[in-house]
């Protein structure tokens, strides 16, 4: 197998203009063929570099997705207008459990972000999608975008209450909310 692979690589590298060593004195025909051989090898090198560049550009976002995609995976949104029972968060310092703050009727959708990267986030620009369970149509009116400028250190979480306008005739409490991060500004 390696014999045939090596032979194939050699034949492509040599190309259609390969003439081997030049004889002395060099006839004009052999000089032209040698020049074509060199141009062929330059073409092969440029082609290989181009293929490597395209491969790296294609694989890099898969192996190292942008921070906005990673943040979208960590983000969540839910309707939490304060009428639901109080959530008790476990204490981290040995004291009594802490009550989670609620949103209100004016700002009823609670959006959470968690920074799982090693970068400090300066601002997050995002939008919300509201759908009925089992459906994919976005019921948000006007497709507003939101921004939070709370600095989020690595491994920190934050939440924010926002108002999301939904189409008339739909109960905002019964909708499913998803966060889509447009872009993230990081501290450099």
PDB file of N, CA and C in Angstrom, residues 62-134:
ATOM      1  N   UNK A  62     -15.550  24.084  14.270  1.00  0.00           N
ATOM      2  CA  UNK A  62     -16.111  22.846  14.827  1.00  0.00           C
ATOM      3  C   UNK A  62     -15.382  22.490  16.113  1.00  0.00           C
ATOM      4  N   UNK A  63     -14.057  22.550  16.085  1.00  0.00           N
ATOM      5  CA  UNK A  63     -13.274  22.201  17.272  1.00  0.00           C
ATOM      6  C   UNK A  63     -13.282  23.314  18.321  1.00  0.00           C
ATOM      7  N   UNK A  64     -13.297  24.562  17.869  1.00  0.00           N
ATOM      8  CA  UNK A  64     -13.260  25.711  18.775  1.00  0.00           C
ATOM      9  C   UNK A  64     -14.387  26.667  18.407  1.00  0.00           C
ATOM     10  N   UNK A  65     -15.630  26.348  18.804  1.00  0.00           N
ATOM     11  CA  UNK A  65     -16.753  27.221  18.421  1.00  0.00           C
ATOM     12  C   UNK A  65     -16.595  28.609  19.025  1.00  0.00           C
ATOM     13  N   UNK A  66     -17.146  29.623  18.354  1.00  0.00           N
ATOM     14  CA  UNK A  66     -17.061  30.977  18.883  1.00  0.00           C
ATOM     15  C   UNK A  66     -17.732  31.078  20.257  1.00  0.00           C
ATOM     16  N   UNK A  67     -17.306  32.045  21.045  1.00  0.00           N
ATOM     17  CA  UNK A  67     -17.829  32.226  22.396  1.00  0.00           C
ATOM     18  C   UNK A  67     -19.340  32.439  22.383  1.00  0.00           C
ATOM     19  N   UNK A  68     -19.867  33.121  21.360  1.00  0.00           N
ATOM     20  CA  UNK A  68     -21.317  33.352  21.303  1.00  0.00           C
ATOM     21  C   UNK A  68     -22.084  32.036  21.207  1.00  0.00           C
ATOM     22  N   UNK A  69     -21.563  31.057  20.452  1.00  0.00           N
ATOM     23  CA  UNK A  69     -22.223  29.744  20.368  1.00  0.00           C
ATOM     24  C   UNK A  69     -22.125  28.996  21.691  1.00  0.00           C
ATOM     25  N   UNK A  70     -20.953  29.032  22.324  1.00  0.00           N
ATOM     26  CA  UNK A  70     -20.793  28.361  23.608  1.00  0.00           C
ATOM     27  C   UNK A  70     -21.692  28.993  24.659  1.00  0.00           C
ATOM     28  N   UNK A  71     -21.831  30.328  24.625  1.00  0.00           N
ATOM     29  CA  UNK A  71     -22.673  31.018  25.591  1.00  0.00           C
ATOM     30  C   UNK A  71     -24.147  30.710  25.339  1.00  0.00           C
ATOM     31  N   UNK A  72     -24.552  30.572  24.069  1.00  0.00           N
ATOM     32  CA  UNK A  72     -25.934  30.212  23.757  1.00  0.00           C
ATOM     33  C   UNK A  72     -26.275  28.848  24.345  1.00  0.00           C
ATOM     34  N   UNK A  73     -25.326  27.900  24.284  1.00  0.00           N
ATOM     35  CA  UNK A  73     -25.561  26.572  24.848  1.00  0.00           C
ATOM     36  C   UNK A  73     -25.750  26.631  26.360  1.00  0.00           C
ATOM     37  N   UNK A  74     -25.119  27.590  27.028  1.00  0.00           N
ATOM     38  CA  UNK A  74     -25.189  27.723  28.477  1.00  0.00           C
ATOM     39  C   UNK A  74     -26.346  28.631  28.924  1.00  0.00           C
ATOM     40  N   UNK A  75     -26.982  29.334  27.996  1.00  0.00           N
ATOM     41  CA  UNK A  75     -28.008  30.313  28.345  1.00  0.00           C
ATOM     42  C   UNK A  75     -29.378  29.648  28.449  1.00  0.00           C
ATOM     43  N   UNK A  76     -30.225  30.242  29.262  1.00  0.00           N
ATOM     44  CA  UNK A  76     -31.605  29.760  29.374  1.00  0.00           C
ATOM     45  C   UNK A  76     -32.524  30.934  29.639  1.00  0.00           C
ATOM     46  N   UNK A  77     -33.792  30.762  29.320  1.00  0.00           N
ATOM     47  CA  UNK A  77     -34.792  31.785  29.587  1.00  0.00           C
ATOM     48  C   UNK A  77     -36.083  31.086  29.978  1.00  0.00           C
ATOM     49  N   UNK A  78     -36.780  31.679  30.952  1.00  0.00           N
ATOM     50  CA  UNK A  78     -38.055  31.113  31.362  1.00  0.00           C
ATOM     51  C   UNK A  78     -38.958  32.232  31.865  1.00  0.00           C
ATOM     52  N   UNK A  79     -40.257  31.984  31.778  1.00  0.00           N
ATOM     53  CA  UNK A  79     -41.224  32.939  32.296  1.00  0.00           C
ATOM     54  C   UNK A  79     -41.252  32.792  33.807  1.00  0.00           C
ATOM     55  N   UNK A  80     -40.991  33.882  34.513  1.00  0.00           N
ATOM     56  CA  UNK A  80     -40.864  33.821  35.966  1.00  0.00           C
ATOM     57  C   UNK A  80     -41.317  35.161  36.535  1.00  0.00           C
ATOM     58  N   UNK A  81     -42.626  35.430  36.468  1.00  0.00           N
ATOM     59  CA  UNK A  81     -43.154  36.749  36.814  1.00  0.00           C
ATOM     60  C   UNK A  81     -43.378  36.993  38.295  1.00  0.00           C
ATOM     61  N   UNK A  82     -42.974  36.076  39.140  1.00  0.00           N
ATOM     62  CA  UNK A  82     -43.128  36.281  40.571  1.00  0.00           C
ATOM     63  C   UNK A  82     -44.348  35.600  41.146  1.00  0.00           C
ATOM     64  N   UNK A  83     -45.199  35.025  40.316  1.00  0.00           N
ATOM     65  CA  UNK A  83     -46.383  34.336  40.835  1.00  0.00           C
ATOM     66  C   UNK A  83     -46.081  32.878  41.169  1.00  0.00           C
ATOM     67  N   UNK A  84     -44.975  32.368  40.677  1.00  0.00           N
ATOM     68  CA  UNK A  84     -44.598  30.986  40.977  1.00  0.00           C
ATOM     69  C   UNK A  84     -44.048  30.914  42.399  1.00  0.00           C
ATOM     70  N   UNK A  85     -44.008  29.716  42.998  1.00  0.00           N
ATOM     71  CA  UNK A  85     -43.446  29.595  44.346  1.00  0.00           C
ATOM     72  C   UNK A  85     -41.997  30.062  44.379  1.00  0.00           C
ATOM     73  N   UNK A  86     -41.576  30.546  45.525  1.00  0.00           N
ATOM     74  CA  UNK A  86     -40.221  31.041  45.700  1.00  0.00           C
ATOM     75  C   UNK A  86     -39.240  29.875  45.606  1.00  0.00           C
ATOM     76  N   UNK A  87     -38.177  30.082  44.851  1.00  0.00           N
ATOM     77  CA  UNK A  87     -37.127  29.072  44.768  1.00  0.00           C
ATOM     78  C   UNK A  87     -36.125  29.321  45.883  1.00  0.00           C
ATOM     79  N   UNK A  88     -35.750  28.281  46.573  1.00  0.00           N
ATOM     80  CA  UNK A  88     -34.747  28.420  47.630  1.00  0.00           C
ATOM     81  C   UNK A  88     -33.430  27.872  47.095  1.00  0.00           C
ATOM     82  N   UNK A  89     -32.425  28.731  47.108  1.00  0.00           N
ATOM     83  CA  UNK A  89     -31.108  28.334  46.635  1.00  0.00           C
ATOM     84  C   UNK A  89     -30.281  27.851  47.815  1.00  0.00           C
ATOM     85  N   UNK A  90     -29.534  26.768  47.665  1.00  0.00           N
ATOM     86  CA  UNK A  90     -28.717  26.310  48.784  1.00  0.00           C
ATOM     87  C   UNK A  90     -27.648  27.340  49.123  1.00  0.00           C
ATOM     88  N   UNK A  91     -27.327  27.423  50.391  1.00  0.00           N
ATOM     89  CA  UNK A  91     -26.326  28.370  50.855  1.00  0.00           C
ATOM     90  C   UNK A  91     -24.929  27.877  50.501  1.00  0.00           C
ATOM     91  N   UNK A  92     -24.057  28.807  50.165  1.00  0.00           N
ATOM     92  CA  UNK A  92     -22.675  28.435  49.860  1.00  0.00           C
ATOM     93  C   UNK A  92     -21.745  28.746  51.016  1.00  0.00           C
ATOM     94  N   UNK A  93     -22.254  29.473  52.037  1.00  0.00           N
ATOM     95  CA  UNK A  93     -21.387  29.854  53.155  1.00  0.00           C
ATOM     96  C   UNK A  93     -21.848  29.271  54.495  1.00  0.00           C
ATOM     97  N   UNK A  94     -22.723  28.258  54.473  1.00  0.00           N
ATOM     98  CA  UNK A  94     -23.159  27.599  55.697  1.00  0.00           C
ATOM     99  C   UNK A  94     -24.328  28.277  56.383  1.00  0.00           C
ATOM    100  N   UNK A  95     -24.830  29.377  55.840  1.00  0.00           N
ATOM    101  CA  UNK A  95     -25.973  30.065  56.439  1.00  0.00           C
ATOM    102  C   UNK A  95     -27.270  29.497  55.879  1.00  0.00           C
ATOM    103  N   UNK A  96     -28.389  30.097  56.239  1.00  0.00           N
ATOM    104  CA  UNK A  96     -29.700  29.630  55.780  1.00  0.00           C
ATOM    105  C   UNK A  96     -29.803  29.760  54.256  1.00  0.00           C
ATOM    106  N   UNK A  97     -30.649  28.919  53.620  1.00  0.00           N
ATOM    107  CA  UNK A  97     -30.818  29.030  52.169  1.00  0.00           C
ATOM    108  C   UNK A  97     -31.295  30.415  51.766  1.00  0.00           C
ATOM    109  N   UNK A  98     -30.910  30.822  50.590  1.00  0.00           N
ATOM    110  CA  UNK A  98     -31.224  32.150  50.073  1.00  0.00           C
ATOM    111  C   UNK A  98     -32.411  32.039  49.132  1.00  0.00           C
ATOM    112  N   UNK A  99     -33.346  33.000  49.242  1.00  0.00           N
ATOM    113  CA  UNK A  99     -34.456  33.022  48.297  1.00  0.00           C
ATOM    114  C   UNK A  99     -33.986  33.659  47.004  1.00  0.00           C
ATOM    115  N   UNK A 100     -34.306  32.992  45.893  1.00  0.00           N
ATOM    116  CA  UNK A 100     -33.935  33.543  44.596  1.00  0.00           C
ATOM    117  C   UNK A 100     -34.840  34.723  44.278  1.00  0.00           C
ATOM    118  N   UNK A 101     -34.249  35.789  43.808  1.00  0.00           N
ATOM    119  CA  UNK A 101     -35.055  36.954  43.462  1.00  0.00           C
ATOM    120  C   UNK A 101     -35.935  36.629  42.272  1.00  0.00           C
ATOM    121  N   UNK A 102     -37.107  37.219  42.302  1.00  0.00           N
ATOM    122  CA  UNK A 102     -38.074  36.959  41.239  1.00  0.00           C
ATOM    123  C   UNK A 102     -38.122  38.126  40.265  1.00  0.00           C
ATOM    124  N   UNK A 103     -38.595  37.813  39.084  1.00  0.00           N
ATOM    125  CA  UNK A 103     -38.918  38.870  38.138  1.00  0.00           C
ATOM    126  C   UNK A 103     -40.326  39.350  38.480  1.00  0.00           C
ATOM    127  N   UNK A 104     -40.855  40.315  37.744  1.00  0.00           N
ATOM    128  CA  UNK A 104     -42.201  40.816  38.035  1.00  0.00           C
ATOM    129  C   UNK A 104     -43.013  40.828  36.751  1.00  0.00           C
ATOM    130  N   UNK A 105     -44.268  41.291  36.855  1.00  0.00           N
ATOM    131  CA  UNK A 105     -45.156  41.275  35.691  1.00  0.00           C
ATOM    132  C   UNK A 105     -44.653  42.163  34.561  1.00  0.00           C
ATOM    133  N   UNK A 106     -43.963  43.245  34.912  1.00  0.00           N
ATOM    134  CA  UNK A 106     -43.459  44.147  33.883  1.00  0.00           C
ATOM    135  C   UNK A 106     -42.253  43.551  33.153  1.00  0.00           C
ATOM    136  N   UNK A 107     -41.397  42.825  33.858  1.00  0.00           N
ATOM    137  CA  UNK A 107     -40.202  42.195  33.309  1.00  0.00           C
ATOM    138  C   UNK A 107     -40.268  40.698  33.663  1.00  0.00           C
ATOM    139  N   UNK A 108     -41.100  39.922  32.982  1.00  0.00           N
ATOM    140  CA  UNK A 108     -41.397  38.570  33.454  1.00  0.00           C
ATOM    141  C   UNK A 108     -40.487  37.439  32.967  1.00  0.00           C
ATOM    142  N   UNK A 109     -39.607  37.690  32.027  1.00  0.00           N
ATOM    143  CA  UNK A 109     -38.782  36.601  31.490  1.00  0.00           C
ATOM    144  C   UNK A 109     -37.384  36.684  32.097  1.00  0.00           C
ATOM    145  N   UNK A 110     -36.989  35.604  32.767  1.00  0.00           N
ATOM    146  CA  UNK A 110     -35.673  35.559  33.418  1.00  0.00           C
ATOM    147  C   UNK A 110     -34.687  34.882  32.468  1.00  0.00           C
ATOM    148  N   UNK A 111     -33.624  35.605  32.144  1.00  0.00           N
ATOM    149  CA  UNK A 111     -32.588  35.095  31.245  1.00  0.00           C
ATOM    150  C   UNK A 111     -31.334  34.847  32.080  1.00  0.00           C
ATOM    151  N   UNK A 112     -30.755  33.663  31.914  1.00  0.00           N
ATOM    152  CA  UNK A 112     -29.534  33.309  32.650  1.00  0.00           C
ATOM    153  C   UNK A 112     -28.400  33.048  31.665  1.00  0.00           C
ATOM    154  N   UNK A 113     -27.200  33.452  32.075  1.00  0.00           N
ATOM    155  CA  UNK A 113     -25.994  33.176  31.306  1.00  0.00           C
ATOM    156  C   UNK A 113     -24.943  32.598  32.250  1.00  0.00           C
ATOM    157  N   UNK A 114     -24.179  31.668  31.732  1.00  0.00           N
ATOM    158  CA  UNK A 114     -23.057  31.113  32.489  1.00  0.00           C
ATOM    159  C   UNK A 114     -21.821  31.186  31.602  1.00  0.00           C
ATOM    160  N   UNK A 115     -20.760  31.790  32.112  1.00  0.00           N
ATOM    161  CA  UNK A 115     -19.516  31.934  31.361  1.00  0.00           C
ATOM    162  C   UNK A 115     -18.627  30.719  31.634  1.00  0.00           C
ATOM    163  N   UNK A 116     -18.641  29.771  30.738  1.00  0.00           N
ATOM    164  CA  UNK A 116     -17.816  28.568  30.894  1.00  0.00           C
ATOM    165  C   UNK A 116     -16.469  28.706  30.184  1.00  0.00           C
ATOM    166  N   UNK A 117     -16.191  29.894  29.648  1.00  0.00           N
ATOM    167  CA  UNK A 117     -14.924  30.109  28.937  1.00  0.00           C
ATOM    168  C   UNK A 117     -13.862  30.609  29.907  1.00  0.00           C
ATOM    169  N   UNK A 118     -12.673  30.804  29.408  1.00  0.00           N
ATOM    170  CA  UNK A 118     -11.584  31.353  30.219  1.00  0.00           C
ATOM    171  C   UNK A 118     -11.448  32.864  30.018  1.00  0.00           C
ATOM    172  N   UNK A 119     -12.369  33.452  29.253  1.00  0.00           N
ATOM    173  CA  UNK A 119     -12.331  34.884  28.967  1.00  0.00           C
ATOM    174  C   UNK A 119     -13.345  35.626  29.839  1.00  0.00           C
ATOM    175  N   UNK A 120     -13.046  36.869  30.166  1.00  0.00           N
ATOM    176  CA  UNK A 120     -13.986  37.721  30.892  1.00  0.00           C
ATOM    177  C   UNK A 120     -14.903  38.393  29.883  1.00  0.00           C
ATOM    178  N   UNK A 121     -16.199  38.269  30.096  1.00  0.00           N
ATOM    179  CA  UNK A 121     -17.181  38.825  29.168  1.00  0.00           C
ATOM    180  C   UNK A 121     -17.570  40.223  29.626  1.00  0.00           C
ATOM    181  N   UNK A 122     -17.507  41.172  28.705  1.00  0.00           N
ATOM    182  CA  UNK A 122     -17.814  42.566  28.985  1.00  0.00           C
ATOM    183  C   UNK A 122     -19.275  42.887  28.677  1.00  0.00           C
ATOM    184  N   UNK A 123     -19.823  42.318  27.622  1.00  0.00           N
ATOM    185  CA  UNK A 123     -21.217  42.577  27.234  1.00  0.00           C
ATOM    186  C   UNK A 123     -21.720  41.403  26.397  1.00  0.00           C
ATOM    187  N   UNK A 124     -23.026  41.161  26.505  1.00  0.00           N
ATOM    188  CA  UNK A 124     -23.673  40.096  25.735  1.00  0.00           C
ATOM    189  C   UNK A 124     -24.849  40.716  24.991  1.00  0.00           C
ATOM    190  N   UNK A 125     -24.915  40.518  23.698  1.00  0.00           N
ATOM    191  CA  UNK A 125     -26.026  40.971  22.871  1.00  0.00           C
ATOM    192  C   UNK A 125     -26.799  39.728  22.441  1.00  0.00           C
ATOM    193  N   UNK A 126     -28.103  39.721  22.728  1.00  0.00           N
ATOM    194  CA  UNK A 126     -28.877  38.503  22.508  1.00  0.00           C
ATOM    195  C   UNK A 126     -30.309  38.822  22.102  1.00  0.00           C
ATOM    196  N   UNK A 127     -30.996  37.797  21.631  1.00  0.00           N
ATOM    197  CA  UNK A 127     -32.419  37.906  21.330  1.00  0.00           C
ATOM    198  C   UNK A 127     -33.118  36.711  21.970  1.00  0.00           C
ATOM    199  N   UNK A 128     -34.418  36.791  22.058  1.00  0.00           N
ATOM    200  CA  UNK A 128     -35.232  35.743  22.672  1.00  0.00           C
ATOM    201  C   UNK A 128     -36.201  35.221  21.627  1.00  0.00           C
ATOM    202  N   UNK A 129     -36.384  33.909  21.628  1.00  0.00           N
ATOM    203  CA  UNK A 129     -37.369  33.277  20.774  1.00  0.00           C
ATOM    204  C   UNK A 129     -38.416  32.653  21.688  1.00  0.00           C
ATOM    205  N   UNK A 130     -39.690  32.934  21.416  1.00  0.00           N
ATOM    206  CA  UNK A 130     -40.793  32.372  22.196  1.00  0.00           C
ATOM    207  C   UNK A 130     -41.636  31.499  21.272  1.00  0.00           C
ATOM    208  N   UNK A 131     -41.811  30.252  21.641  1.00  0.00           N
ATOM    209  CA  UNK A 131     -42.594  29.318  20.820  1.00  0.00           C
ATOM    210  C   UNK A 131     -43.613  28.582  21.686  1.00  0.00           C
ATOM    211  N   UNK A 132     -44.681  28.106  21.036  1.00  0.00           N
ATOM    212  CA  UNK A 132     -45.616  27.232  21.732  1.00  0.00           C
ATOM    213  C   UNK A 132     -44.974  25.855  21.828  1.00  0.00           C
ATOM    214  N   UNK A 133     -45.253  25.126  22.891  1.00  0.00           N
ATOM    215  CA  UNK A 133     -44.714  23.756  22.991  1.00  0.00           C
ATOM    216  C   UNK A 133     -45.126  22.932  21.770  1.00  0.00           C
ATOM    217  N   UNK A 134     -44.150  22.303  21.128  1.00  0.00           N
ATOM    218  CA  UNK A 134     -44.410  21.477  19.955  1.00  0.00           C
ATOM    219  C   UNK A 134     -44.419  22.235  18.640  1.00  0.00           C
TER     220      UNK A 134
END
